[in-house]
PDB file of C-alpha atoms in Angstrom:
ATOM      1  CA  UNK E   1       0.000   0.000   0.000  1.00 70.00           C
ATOM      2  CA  UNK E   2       0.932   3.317  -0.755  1.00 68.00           C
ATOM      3  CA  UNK E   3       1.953   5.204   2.509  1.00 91.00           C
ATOM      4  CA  UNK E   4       1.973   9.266   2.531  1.00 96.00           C
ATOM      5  CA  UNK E   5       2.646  10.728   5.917  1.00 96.00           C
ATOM      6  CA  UNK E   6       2.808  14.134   7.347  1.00 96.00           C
ATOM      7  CA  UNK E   7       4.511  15.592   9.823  1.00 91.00           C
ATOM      8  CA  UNK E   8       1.229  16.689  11.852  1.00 92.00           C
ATOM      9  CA  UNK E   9      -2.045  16.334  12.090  1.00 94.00           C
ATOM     10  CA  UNK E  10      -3.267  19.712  13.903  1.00 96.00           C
ATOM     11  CA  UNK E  11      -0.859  22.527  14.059  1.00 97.00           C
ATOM     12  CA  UNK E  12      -1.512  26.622  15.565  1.00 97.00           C
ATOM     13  CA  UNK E  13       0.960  28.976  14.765  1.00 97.00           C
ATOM     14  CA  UNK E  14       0.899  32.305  15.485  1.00 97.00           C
ATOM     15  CA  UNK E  15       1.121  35.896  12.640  1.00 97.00           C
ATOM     16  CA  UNK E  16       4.337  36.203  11.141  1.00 97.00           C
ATOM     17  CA  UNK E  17       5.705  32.993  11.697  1.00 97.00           C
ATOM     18  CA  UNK E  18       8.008  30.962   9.484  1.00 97.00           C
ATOM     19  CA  UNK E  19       5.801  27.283   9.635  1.00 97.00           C
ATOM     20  CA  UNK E  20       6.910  24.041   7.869  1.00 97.00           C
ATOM     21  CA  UNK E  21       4.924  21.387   6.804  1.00 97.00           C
ATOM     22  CA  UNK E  22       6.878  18.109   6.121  1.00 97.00           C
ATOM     23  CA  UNK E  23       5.428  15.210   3.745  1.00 97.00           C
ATOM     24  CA  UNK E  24       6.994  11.501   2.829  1.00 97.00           C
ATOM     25  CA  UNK E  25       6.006   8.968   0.678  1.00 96.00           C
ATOM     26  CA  UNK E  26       7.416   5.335   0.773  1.00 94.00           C
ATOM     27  CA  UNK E  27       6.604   4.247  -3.107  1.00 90.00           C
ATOM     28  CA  UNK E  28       9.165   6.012  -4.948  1.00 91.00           C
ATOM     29  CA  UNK E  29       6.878   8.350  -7.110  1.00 91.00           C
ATOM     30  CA  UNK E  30       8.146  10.853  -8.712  1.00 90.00           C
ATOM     31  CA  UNK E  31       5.413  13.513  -8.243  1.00 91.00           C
ATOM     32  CA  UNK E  32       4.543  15.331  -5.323  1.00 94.00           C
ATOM     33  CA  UNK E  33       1.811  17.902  -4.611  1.00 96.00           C
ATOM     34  CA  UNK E  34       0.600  20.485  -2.050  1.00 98.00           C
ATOM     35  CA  UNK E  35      -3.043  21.421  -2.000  1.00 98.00           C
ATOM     36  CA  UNK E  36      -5.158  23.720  -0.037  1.00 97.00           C
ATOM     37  CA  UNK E  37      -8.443  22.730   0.892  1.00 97.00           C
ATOM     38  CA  UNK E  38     -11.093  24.952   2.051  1.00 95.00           C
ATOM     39  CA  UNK E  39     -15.182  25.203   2.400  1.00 91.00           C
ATOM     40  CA  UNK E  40     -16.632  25.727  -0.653  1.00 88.00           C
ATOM     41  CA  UNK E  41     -13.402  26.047  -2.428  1.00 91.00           C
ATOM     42  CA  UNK E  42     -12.507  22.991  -2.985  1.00 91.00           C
ATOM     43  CA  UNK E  43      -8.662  21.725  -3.248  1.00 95.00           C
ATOM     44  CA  UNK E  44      -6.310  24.241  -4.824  1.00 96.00           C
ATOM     45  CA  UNK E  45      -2.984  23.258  -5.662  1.00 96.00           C
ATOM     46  CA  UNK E  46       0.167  25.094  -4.411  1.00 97.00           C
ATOM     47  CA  UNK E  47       2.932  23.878  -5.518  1.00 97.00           C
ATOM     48  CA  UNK E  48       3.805  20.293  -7.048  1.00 95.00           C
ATOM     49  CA  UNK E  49       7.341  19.000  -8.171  1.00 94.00           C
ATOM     50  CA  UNK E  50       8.345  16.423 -10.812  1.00 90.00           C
ATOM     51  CA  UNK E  51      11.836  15.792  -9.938  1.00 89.00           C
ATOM     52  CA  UNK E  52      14.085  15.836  -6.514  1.00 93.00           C
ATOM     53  CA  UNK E  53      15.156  19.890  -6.787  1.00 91.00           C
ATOM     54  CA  UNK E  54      12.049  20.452  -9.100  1.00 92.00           C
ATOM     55  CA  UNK E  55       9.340  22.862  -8.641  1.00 95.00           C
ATOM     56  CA  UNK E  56       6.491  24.297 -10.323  1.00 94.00           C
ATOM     57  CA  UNK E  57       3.924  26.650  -9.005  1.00 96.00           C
ATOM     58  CA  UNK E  58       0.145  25.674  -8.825  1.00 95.00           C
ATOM     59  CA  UNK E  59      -2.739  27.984  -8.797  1.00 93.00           C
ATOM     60  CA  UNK E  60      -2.075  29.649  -5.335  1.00 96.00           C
ATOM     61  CA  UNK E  61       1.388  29.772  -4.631  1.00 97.00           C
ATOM     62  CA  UNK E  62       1.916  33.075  -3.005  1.00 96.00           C
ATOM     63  CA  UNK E  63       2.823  33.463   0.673  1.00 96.00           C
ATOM     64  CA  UNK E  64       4.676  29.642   0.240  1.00 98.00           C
ATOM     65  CA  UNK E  65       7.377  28.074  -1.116  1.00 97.00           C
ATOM     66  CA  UNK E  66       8.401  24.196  -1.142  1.00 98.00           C
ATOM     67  CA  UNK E  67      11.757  22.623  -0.999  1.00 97.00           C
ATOM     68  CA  UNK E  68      12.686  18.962  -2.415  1.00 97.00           C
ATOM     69  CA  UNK E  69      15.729  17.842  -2.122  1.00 96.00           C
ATOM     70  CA  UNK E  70      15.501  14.251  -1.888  1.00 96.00           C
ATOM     71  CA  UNK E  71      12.753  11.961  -3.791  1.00 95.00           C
ATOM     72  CA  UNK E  72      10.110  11.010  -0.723  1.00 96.00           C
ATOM     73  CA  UNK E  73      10.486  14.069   0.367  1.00 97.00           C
ATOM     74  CA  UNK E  74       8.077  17.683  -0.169  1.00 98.00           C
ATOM     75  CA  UNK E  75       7.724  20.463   2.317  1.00 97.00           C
ATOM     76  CA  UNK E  76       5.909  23.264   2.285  1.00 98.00           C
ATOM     77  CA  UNK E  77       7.331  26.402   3.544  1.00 98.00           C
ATOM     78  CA  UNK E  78       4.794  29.234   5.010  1.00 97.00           C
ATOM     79  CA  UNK E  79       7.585  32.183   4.987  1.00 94.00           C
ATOM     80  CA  UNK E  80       5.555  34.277   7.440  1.00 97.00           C
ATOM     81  CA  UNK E  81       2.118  32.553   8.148  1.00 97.00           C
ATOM     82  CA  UNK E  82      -0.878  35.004   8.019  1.00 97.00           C
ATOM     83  CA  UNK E  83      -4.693  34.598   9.235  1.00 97.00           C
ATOM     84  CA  UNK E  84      -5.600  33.709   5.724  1.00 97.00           C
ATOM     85  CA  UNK E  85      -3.598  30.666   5.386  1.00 98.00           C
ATOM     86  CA  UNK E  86      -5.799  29.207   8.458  1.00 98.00           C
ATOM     87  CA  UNK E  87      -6.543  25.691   6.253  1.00 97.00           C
ATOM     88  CA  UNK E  88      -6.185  22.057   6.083  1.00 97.00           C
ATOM     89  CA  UNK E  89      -2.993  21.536   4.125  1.00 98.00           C
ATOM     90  CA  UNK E  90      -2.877  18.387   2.116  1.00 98.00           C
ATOM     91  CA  UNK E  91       0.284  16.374   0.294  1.00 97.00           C
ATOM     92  CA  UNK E  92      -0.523  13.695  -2.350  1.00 96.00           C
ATOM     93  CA  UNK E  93       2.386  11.594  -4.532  1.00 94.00           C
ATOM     94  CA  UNK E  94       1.717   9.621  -7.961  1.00 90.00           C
ATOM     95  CA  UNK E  95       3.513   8.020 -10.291  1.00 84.00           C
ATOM     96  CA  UNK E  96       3.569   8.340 -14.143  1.00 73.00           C
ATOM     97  CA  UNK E  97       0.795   6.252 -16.241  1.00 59.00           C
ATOM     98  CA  UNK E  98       1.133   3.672 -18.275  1.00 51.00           C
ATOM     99  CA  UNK E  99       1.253   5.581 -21.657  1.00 50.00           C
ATOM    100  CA  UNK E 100       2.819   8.381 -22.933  1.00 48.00           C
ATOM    101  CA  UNK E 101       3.449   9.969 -19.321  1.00 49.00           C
ATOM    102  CA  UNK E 102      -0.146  10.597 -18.660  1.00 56.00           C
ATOM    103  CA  UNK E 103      -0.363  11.252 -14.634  1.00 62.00           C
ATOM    104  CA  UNK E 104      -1.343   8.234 -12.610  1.00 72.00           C
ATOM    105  CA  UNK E 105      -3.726   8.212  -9.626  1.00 82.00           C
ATOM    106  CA  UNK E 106      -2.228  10.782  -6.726  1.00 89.00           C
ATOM    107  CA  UNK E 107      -2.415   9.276  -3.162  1.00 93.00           C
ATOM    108  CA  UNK E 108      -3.016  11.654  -0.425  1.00 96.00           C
ATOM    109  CA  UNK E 109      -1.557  11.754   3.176  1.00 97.00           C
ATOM    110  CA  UNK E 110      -4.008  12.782   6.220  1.00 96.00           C
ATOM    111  CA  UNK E 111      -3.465  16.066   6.063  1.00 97.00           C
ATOM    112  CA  UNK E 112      -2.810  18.836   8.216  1.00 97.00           C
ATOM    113  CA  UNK E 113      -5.069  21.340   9.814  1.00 97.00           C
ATOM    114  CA  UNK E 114      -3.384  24.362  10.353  1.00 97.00           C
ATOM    115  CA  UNK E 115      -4.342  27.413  12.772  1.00 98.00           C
ATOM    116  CA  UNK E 116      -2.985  30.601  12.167  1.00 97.00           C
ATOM    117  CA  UNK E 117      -3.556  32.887  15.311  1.00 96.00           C
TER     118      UNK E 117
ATOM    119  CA  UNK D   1     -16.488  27.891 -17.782  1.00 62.00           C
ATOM    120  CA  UNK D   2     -14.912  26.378 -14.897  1.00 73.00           C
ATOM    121  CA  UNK D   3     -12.258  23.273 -15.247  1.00 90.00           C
ATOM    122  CA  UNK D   4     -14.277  20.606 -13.184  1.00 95.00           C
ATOM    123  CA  UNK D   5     -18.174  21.341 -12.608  1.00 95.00           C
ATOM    124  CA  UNK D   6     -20.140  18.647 -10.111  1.00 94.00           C
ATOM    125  CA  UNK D   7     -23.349  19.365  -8.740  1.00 88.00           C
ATOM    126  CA  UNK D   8     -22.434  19.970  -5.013  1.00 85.00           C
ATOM    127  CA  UNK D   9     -26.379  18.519  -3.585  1.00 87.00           C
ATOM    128  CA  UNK D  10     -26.574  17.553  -1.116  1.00 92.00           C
ATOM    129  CA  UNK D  11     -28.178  14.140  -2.536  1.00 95.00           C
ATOM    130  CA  UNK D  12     -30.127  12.729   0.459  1.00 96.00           C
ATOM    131  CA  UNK D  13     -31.457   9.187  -0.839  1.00 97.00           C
ATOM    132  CA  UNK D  14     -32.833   6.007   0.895  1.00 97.00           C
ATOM    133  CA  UNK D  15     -30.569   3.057   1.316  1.00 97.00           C
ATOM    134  CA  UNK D  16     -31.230   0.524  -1.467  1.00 97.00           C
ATOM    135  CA  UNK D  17     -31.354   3.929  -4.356  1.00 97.00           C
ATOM    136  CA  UNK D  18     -29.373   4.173  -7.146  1.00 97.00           C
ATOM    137  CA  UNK D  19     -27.887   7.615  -7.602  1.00 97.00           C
ATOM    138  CA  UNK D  20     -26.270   9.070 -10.367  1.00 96.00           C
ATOM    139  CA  UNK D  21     -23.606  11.932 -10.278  1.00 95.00           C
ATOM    140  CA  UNK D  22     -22.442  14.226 -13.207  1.00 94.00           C
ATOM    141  CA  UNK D  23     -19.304  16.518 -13.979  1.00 96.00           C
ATOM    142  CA  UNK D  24     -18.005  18.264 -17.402  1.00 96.00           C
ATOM    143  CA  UNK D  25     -14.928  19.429 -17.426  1.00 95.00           C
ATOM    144  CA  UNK D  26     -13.151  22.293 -19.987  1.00 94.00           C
ATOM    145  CA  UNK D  27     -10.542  20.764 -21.535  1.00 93.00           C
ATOM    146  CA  UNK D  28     -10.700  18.335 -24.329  1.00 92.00           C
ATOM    147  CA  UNK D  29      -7.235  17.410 -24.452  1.00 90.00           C
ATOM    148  CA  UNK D  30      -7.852  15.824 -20.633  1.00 90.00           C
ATOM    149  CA  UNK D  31      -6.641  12.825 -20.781  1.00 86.00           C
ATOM    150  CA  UNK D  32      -6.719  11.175 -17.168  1.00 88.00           C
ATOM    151  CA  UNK D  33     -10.401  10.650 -15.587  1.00 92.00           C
ATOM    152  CA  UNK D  34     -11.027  10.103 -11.505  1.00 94.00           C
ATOM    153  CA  UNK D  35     -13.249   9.587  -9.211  1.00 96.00           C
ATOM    154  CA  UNK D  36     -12.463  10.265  -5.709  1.00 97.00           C
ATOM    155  CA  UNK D  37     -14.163   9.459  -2.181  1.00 97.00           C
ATOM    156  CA  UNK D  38     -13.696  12.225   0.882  1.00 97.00           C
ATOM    157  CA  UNK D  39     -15.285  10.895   4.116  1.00 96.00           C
ATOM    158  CA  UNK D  40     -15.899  14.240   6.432  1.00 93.00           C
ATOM    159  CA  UNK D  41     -12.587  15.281   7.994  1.00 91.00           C
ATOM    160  CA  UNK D  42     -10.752  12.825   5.858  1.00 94.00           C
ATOM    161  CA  UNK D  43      -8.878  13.008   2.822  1.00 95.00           C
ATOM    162  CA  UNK D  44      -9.544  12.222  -0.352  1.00 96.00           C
ATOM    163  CA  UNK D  45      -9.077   8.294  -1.626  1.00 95.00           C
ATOM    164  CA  UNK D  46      -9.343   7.170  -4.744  1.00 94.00           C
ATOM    165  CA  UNK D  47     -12.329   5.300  -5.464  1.00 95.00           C
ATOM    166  CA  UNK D  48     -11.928   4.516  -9.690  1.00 94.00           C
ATOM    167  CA  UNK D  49     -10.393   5.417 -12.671  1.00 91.00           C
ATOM    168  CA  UNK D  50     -12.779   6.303 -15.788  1.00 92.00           C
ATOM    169  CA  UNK D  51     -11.883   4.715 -18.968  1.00 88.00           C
ATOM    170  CA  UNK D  52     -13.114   5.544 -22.811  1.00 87.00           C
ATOM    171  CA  UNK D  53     -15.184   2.369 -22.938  1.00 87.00           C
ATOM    172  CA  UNK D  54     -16.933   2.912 -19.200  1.00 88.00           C
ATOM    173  CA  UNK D  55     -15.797   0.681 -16.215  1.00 92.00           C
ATOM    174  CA  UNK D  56     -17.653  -0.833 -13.153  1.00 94.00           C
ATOM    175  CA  UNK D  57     -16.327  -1.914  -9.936  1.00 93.00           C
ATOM    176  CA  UNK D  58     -19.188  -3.662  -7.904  1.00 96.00           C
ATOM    177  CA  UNK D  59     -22.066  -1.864  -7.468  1.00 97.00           C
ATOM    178  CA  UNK D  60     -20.197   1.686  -8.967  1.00 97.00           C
ATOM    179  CA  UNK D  61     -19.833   2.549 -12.866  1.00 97.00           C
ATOM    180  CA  UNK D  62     -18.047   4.904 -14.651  1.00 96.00           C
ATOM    181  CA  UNK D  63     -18.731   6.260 -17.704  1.00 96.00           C
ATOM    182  CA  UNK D  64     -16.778   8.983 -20.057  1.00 95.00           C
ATOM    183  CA  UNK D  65     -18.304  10.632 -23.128  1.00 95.00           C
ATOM    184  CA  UNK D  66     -15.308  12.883 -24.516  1.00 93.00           C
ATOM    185  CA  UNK D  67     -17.375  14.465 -27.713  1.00 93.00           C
ATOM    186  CA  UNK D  68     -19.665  16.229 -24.536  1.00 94.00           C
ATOM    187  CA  UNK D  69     -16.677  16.347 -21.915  1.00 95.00           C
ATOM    188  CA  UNK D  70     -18.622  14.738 -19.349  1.00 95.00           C
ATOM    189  CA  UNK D  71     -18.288  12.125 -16.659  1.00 96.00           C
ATOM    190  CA  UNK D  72     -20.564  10.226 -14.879  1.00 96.00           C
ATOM    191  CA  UNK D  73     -20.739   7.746 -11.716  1.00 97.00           C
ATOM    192  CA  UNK D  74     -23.813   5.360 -11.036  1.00 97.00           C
ATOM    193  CA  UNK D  75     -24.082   3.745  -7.468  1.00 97.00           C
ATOM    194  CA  UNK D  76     -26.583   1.061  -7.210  1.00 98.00           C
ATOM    195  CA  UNK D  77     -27.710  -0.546  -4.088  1.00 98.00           C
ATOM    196  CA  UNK D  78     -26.877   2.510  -1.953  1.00 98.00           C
ATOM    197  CA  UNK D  79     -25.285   1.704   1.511  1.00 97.00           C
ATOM    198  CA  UNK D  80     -25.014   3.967   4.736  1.00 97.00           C
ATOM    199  CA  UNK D  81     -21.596   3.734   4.304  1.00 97.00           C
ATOM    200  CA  UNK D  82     -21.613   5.176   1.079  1.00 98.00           C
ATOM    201  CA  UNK D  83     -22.276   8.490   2.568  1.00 97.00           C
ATOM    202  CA  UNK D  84     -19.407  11.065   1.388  1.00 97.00           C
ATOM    203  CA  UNK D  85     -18.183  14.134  -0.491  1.00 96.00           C
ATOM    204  CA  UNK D  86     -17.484  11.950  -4.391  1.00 97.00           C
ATOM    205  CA  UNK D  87     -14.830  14.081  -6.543  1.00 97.00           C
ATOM    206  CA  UNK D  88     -15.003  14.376 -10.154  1.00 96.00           C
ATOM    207  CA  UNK D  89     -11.206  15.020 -10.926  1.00 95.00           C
ATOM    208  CA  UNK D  90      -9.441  15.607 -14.643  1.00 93.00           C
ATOM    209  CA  UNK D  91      -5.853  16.571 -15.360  1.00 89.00           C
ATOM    210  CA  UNK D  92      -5.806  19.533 -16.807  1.00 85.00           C
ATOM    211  CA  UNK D  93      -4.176  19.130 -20.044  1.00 83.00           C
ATOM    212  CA  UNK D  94      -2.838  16.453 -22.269  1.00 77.00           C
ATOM    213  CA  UNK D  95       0.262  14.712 -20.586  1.00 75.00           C
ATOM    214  CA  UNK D  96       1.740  14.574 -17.220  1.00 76.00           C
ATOM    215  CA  UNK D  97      -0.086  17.831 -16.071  1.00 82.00           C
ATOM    216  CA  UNK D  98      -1.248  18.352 -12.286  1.00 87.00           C
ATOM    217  CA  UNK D  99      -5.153  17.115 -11.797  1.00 89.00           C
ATOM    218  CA  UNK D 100      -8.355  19.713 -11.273  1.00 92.00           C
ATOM    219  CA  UNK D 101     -10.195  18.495  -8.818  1.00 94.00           C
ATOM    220  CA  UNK D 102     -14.078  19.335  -8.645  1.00 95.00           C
ATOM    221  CA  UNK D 103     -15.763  20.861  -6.151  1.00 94.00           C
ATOM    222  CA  UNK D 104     -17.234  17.545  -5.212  1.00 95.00           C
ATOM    223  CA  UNK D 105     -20.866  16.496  -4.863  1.00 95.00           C
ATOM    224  CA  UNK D 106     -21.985  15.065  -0.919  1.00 95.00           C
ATOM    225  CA  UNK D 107     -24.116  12.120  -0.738  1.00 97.00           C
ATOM    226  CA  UNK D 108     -25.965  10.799   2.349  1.00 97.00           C
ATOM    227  CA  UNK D 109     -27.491   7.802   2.309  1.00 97.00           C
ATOM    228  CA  UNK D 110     -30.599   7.374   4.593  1.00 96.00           C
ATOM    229  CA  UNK D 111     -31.526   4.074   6.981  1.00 94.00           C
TER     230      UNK D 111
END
């Protein structure tokens, strides 16, 4: 089974603080993803990465910035955490398809609620 | 018109129903069809992949119609536990591009 974990499940910060948000995988996919997810918004993406060292920006990636430097391994960098970034933060992984690089299914971790006071 | 539309219900039906969800999505060079499963507080697991020709997995089907860029998922025999948030989710372009995840329409089965 595919295992995504990260680093916490509930997390409160406080405004203006530098918060990290930690995710592993255990299948060796190369794709990683951070999402957003808020009522009646849906999940947003935020950043995703194709490669160890590679990054791409998603639909909201201001106010964050990831770092992935080896394969399992995608955080999420809140550079100074604001009242609007009060969400549940959510990391998926997939592999490529079977044909022609079309994306394969994306496997979620638990997700993390985060509190910005 | 937006990437991924569902109908967000709420779909109340009796156990025993069969209920039918829809989605279009924008972009007809989409490639990669889901459907996902989001139990409250939870997050989201896959529960099938939609192929050209229509797939079933128990008492779910799937069905794609590309010419009208829509998606569909039939439940039959509707059980309690099938009470969730179901995702309608595309990639959003040809290739190895990131997925587009609807909105999501909630279902709650009734005893």
């Amino acid at each position: 089974d595919v295992k995504v974990t990260q680093s916490s499940r509930y997390l409160v910060k406080r405004t203006g603080e530098k918060v990290f948000l930690e995710c592993v995988q255990d299948m060796d996919h190369e794709n990683m993803f951070w999402y957003r997810q808020d009522p009646g918004l849906g999940l947003r993406l935020i950043y995703f990465s194709y490669d160890v060292k590679m990054k791409e920006k998603g639909d909201i990636p201001e106010g964050y910035s990831v770092s992935r430097e080896k394969k399992e391994r995608f955080s999420l960098i809140l550079e100074s955490a604001s009242t609007n970034q009060t969400s549940m933060y959510l990391c998926a992984s997939s592999s490529y398809g079977a044909g022609q690089g079309v994306i394969d299914t994306q496997y979620f971790g638990p997700g993390t609620r985060l509190t910005v006071l | 018109r937006k990437e991924v539309e569902q109908d967000p219900g709420p779909f109340n039906v009796p156990e025993g129903a069969t209920v039918a969800f829809n989605c279009t999505y924008s972009n007809s060079a989409s490639q990669s069809f889901f459907w996902y499963r989001q139990d409250c507080r939870k997050e989201p697991k896959l529960l099938m992949s939609v192929y050209s020709s229509g797939n079933e997995d128990g008492r779910f089907t799937a069905q794609l119609n590309r010419a009208s860029q829509y998606i569909s998922l039939l439940i039959r025999d509707s059980k309690l536990s099938d009470s969730a948030t179901y995702l309608c989710v595309v990639n959003r372009d040809s290739g190895n591009t990131p997925l587009v995840f609807g909105k999501g329409t909630r279902l709650s089965v009734i005893a």
